[in-house]
Amino acid sequence: MSGAEVICEVRYHIDRHTLSEFKEYARTWVKLIERHGGSHQGYFLSRKAPVGATMSFPEFGGDEESLIAVARFGFPDETAYLRYRDEVRKDPDGIEANSRYGSNPPFKRYERIFLESLV
């Protein structure tokens, strides 16, 4: 196992009709991650850009119009991350969350990415 810190970012695509349920989902996972040795930076919801905020490189991108939530959390190392994954499966709150959201999640889809420090 690598001794490097594990930083994970998850980007959720949300239907506005499920936003209140997604907020409850977010609160649940912050508690579970922190309970099992991780640090959670929170969930962040997309918003409109400030008036007059132009893109620095408009030929390469644009503002996202969808409702997006981003979560970022970390663990000291891969061993701690894998221990969390194992422990949350046994945690009564983790079992309930996986059961509640597993077949009917409060988001349309999500992407997960693991990050490492660049500089």
GROMACS .gro file of C-alpha atoms in nm:
model
  119
    1MET     CA    1   0.000   0.000   0.000
    2SER     CA    2   0.113   0.349  -0.073
    3GLY     CA    3   0.171   0.587   0.216
    4ALA     CA    4   0.045   0.884   0.014
    5GLU     CA    5  -0.263   1.075   0.125
    6VAL     CA    6  -0.583   0.971  -0.053
    7ILE     CA    7  -0.788   1.267  -0.176
    8CYS     CA    8  -1.114   1.192  -0.351
    9GLU     CA    9  -1.345   1.427  -0.537
   10VAL     CA   10  -1.693   1.326  -0.645
   11ARG     CA   11  -1.901   1.528  -0.892
   12TYR     CA   12  -2.276   1.464  -0.879
   13HIS     CA   13  -2.532   1.561  -1.143
   14ILE     CA   14  -2.851   1.644  -0.957
   15ASP     CA   15  -3.215   1.680  -1.054
   16ARG     CA   16  -3.357   1.992  -0.888
   17HIS     CA   17  -3.653   1.784  -0.767
   18THR     CA   18  -3.423   1.570  -0.552
   19LEU     CA   19  -3.212   1.850  -0.403
   20SER     CA   20  -3.352   1.822  -0.049
   21GLU     CA   21  -3.294   1.446  -0.050
   22PHE     CA   22  -2.941   1.502  -0.185
   23LYS     CA   23  -2.868   1.737   0.107
   24GLU     CA   24  -2.965   1.460   0.350
   25TYR     CA   25  -2.746   1.218   0.153
   26ALA     CA   26  -2.455   1.462   0.184
   27ARG     CA   27  -2.499   1.504   0.562
   28THR     CA   28  -2.503   1.125   0.601
   29TRP     CA   29  -2.178   1.070   0.411
   30VAL     CA   30  -1.991   1.355   0.582
   31LYS     CA   31  -2.068   1.188   0.917
   32LEU     CA   32  -1.969   0.842   0.794
   33ILE     CA   33  -1.641   0.954   0.639
   34GLU     CA   34  -1.541   1.151   0.948
   35ARG     CA   35  -1.653   0.870   1.182
   36HIS     CA   36  -1.420   0.630   1.004
   37GLY     CA   37  -1.100   0.835   0.994
   38GLY     CA   38  -1.145   1.067   0.698
   39SER     CA   39  -1.162   1.442   0.674
   40HIS     CA   40  -1.442   1.591   0.468
   41GLN     CA   41  -1.412   1.935   0.311
   42GLY     CA   42  -1.785   1.939   0.240
   43TYR     CA   43  -2.031   1.934  -0.046
   44PHE     CA   44  -2.048   2.236  -0.273
   45LEU     CA   45  -2.338   2.320  -0.501
   46SER     CA   46  -2.298   2.494  -0.836
   47ARG     CA   47  -2.434   2.845  -0.874
   48LYS     CA   48  -2.454   3.110  -1.141
   49ALA     CA   49  -2.134   3.298  -1.213
   50PRO     CA   50  -2.113   3.654  -1.082
   51VAL     CA   51  -2.229   3.915  -1.332
   52GLY     CA   52  -1.936   4.017  -1.549
   53ALA     CA   53  -1.725   3.708  -1.470
   54THR     CA   54  -1.594   3.613  -1.813
   55MET     CA   55  -1.406   3.298  -1.904
   56SER     CA   56  -1.029   3.342  -1.926
   57PHE     CA   57  -1.010   3.101  -2.220
   58PRO     CA   58  -1.362   3.094  -2.374
   59GLU     CA   59  -1.248   2.900  -2.680
   60PHE     CA   60  -1.175   2.603  -2.452
   61GLY     CA   61  -1.479   2.593  -2.226
   62GLY     CA   62  -1.789   2.752  -2.090
   63ASP     CA   63  -2.003   2.777  -1.781
   64GLU     CA   64  -2.189   2.462  -1.677
   65GLU     CA   65  -2.567   2.505  -1.676
   66SER     CA   66  -2.653   2.184  -1.491
   67LEU     CA   67  -2.704   2.152  -1.117
   68ILE     CA   68  -2.377   2.001  -0.996
   69ALA     CA   69  -2.258   1.916  -0.647
   70VAL     CA   70  -1.893   1.847  -0.569
   71ALA     CA   71  -1.768   1.663  -0.261
   72ARG     CA   72  -1.405   1.641  -0.158
   73PHE     CA   73  -1.266   1.429   0.123
   74GLY     CA   74  -0.944   1.261   0.221
   75PHE     CA   75  -0.775   0.994   0.426
   76PRO     CA   76  -0.419   0.989   0.561
   77ASP     CA   77  -0.318   0.701   0.332
   78GLU     CA   78  -0.451   0.415   0.122
   79THR     CA   79  -0.468   0.179   0.420
   80ALA     CA   80  -0.696   0.423   0.607
   81TYR     CA   81  -0.912   0.469   0.297
   82LEU     CA   82  -0.955   0.095   0.243
   83ARG     CA   83  -1.026   0.046   0.617
   84TYR     CA   84  -1.302   0.312   0.589
   85ARG     CA   85  -1.451   0.130   0.288
   86ASP     CA   86  -1.458  -0.194   0.486
   87GLU     CA   87  -1.587  -0.040   0.812
   88VAL     CA   88  -1.865   0.164   0.651
   89ARG     CA   89  -2.011  -0.158   0.506
   90LYS     CA   90  -2.051  -0.284   0.866
   91ASP     CA   91  -2.161   0.046   1.022
   92PRO     CA   92  -2.540   0.048   1.087
   93ASP     CA   93  -2.565   0.401   0.942
   94GLY     CA   94  -2.360   0.295   0.637
   95ILE     CA   95  -2.578  -0.012   0.585
   96GLU     CA   96  -2.890   0.205   0.608
   97ALA     CA   97  -2.746   0.467   0.368
   98ASN     CA   98  -2.642   0.208   0.111
   99SER     CA   99  -2.983   0.045   0.135
  100ARG     CA  100  -3.170   0.377   0.115
  101TYR     CA  101  -2.975   0.529  -0.173
  102GLY     CA  102  -2.846   0.219  -0.355
  103SER     CA  103  -3.148   0.160  -0.575
  104ASN     CA  104  -3.280   0.516  -0.590
  105PRO     CA  105  -2.999   0.770  -0.551
  106PRO     CA  106  -3.078   1.143  -0.522
  107PHE     CA  107  -2.861   1.220  -0.827
  108LYS     CA  108  -2.867   1.129  -1.196
  109ARG     CA  109  -2.505   1.018  -1.216
  110TYR     CA  110  -2.166   1.083  -1.063
  111GLU     CA  111  -1.796   1.071  -1.138
  112ARG     CA  112  -1.522   0.995  -0.888
  113ILE     CA  113  -1.161   1.100  -0.919
  114PHE     CA  114  -0.863   1.043  -0.693
  115LEU     CA  115  -0.623   1.334  -0.673
  116GLU     CA  116  -0.257   1.381  -0.588
  117SER     CA  117  -0.069   1.699  -0.517
  118LEU     CA  118   0.088   1.851  -0.827
  119VAL     CA  119   0.312   2.111  -0.668
   0.00000   0.00000   0.00000
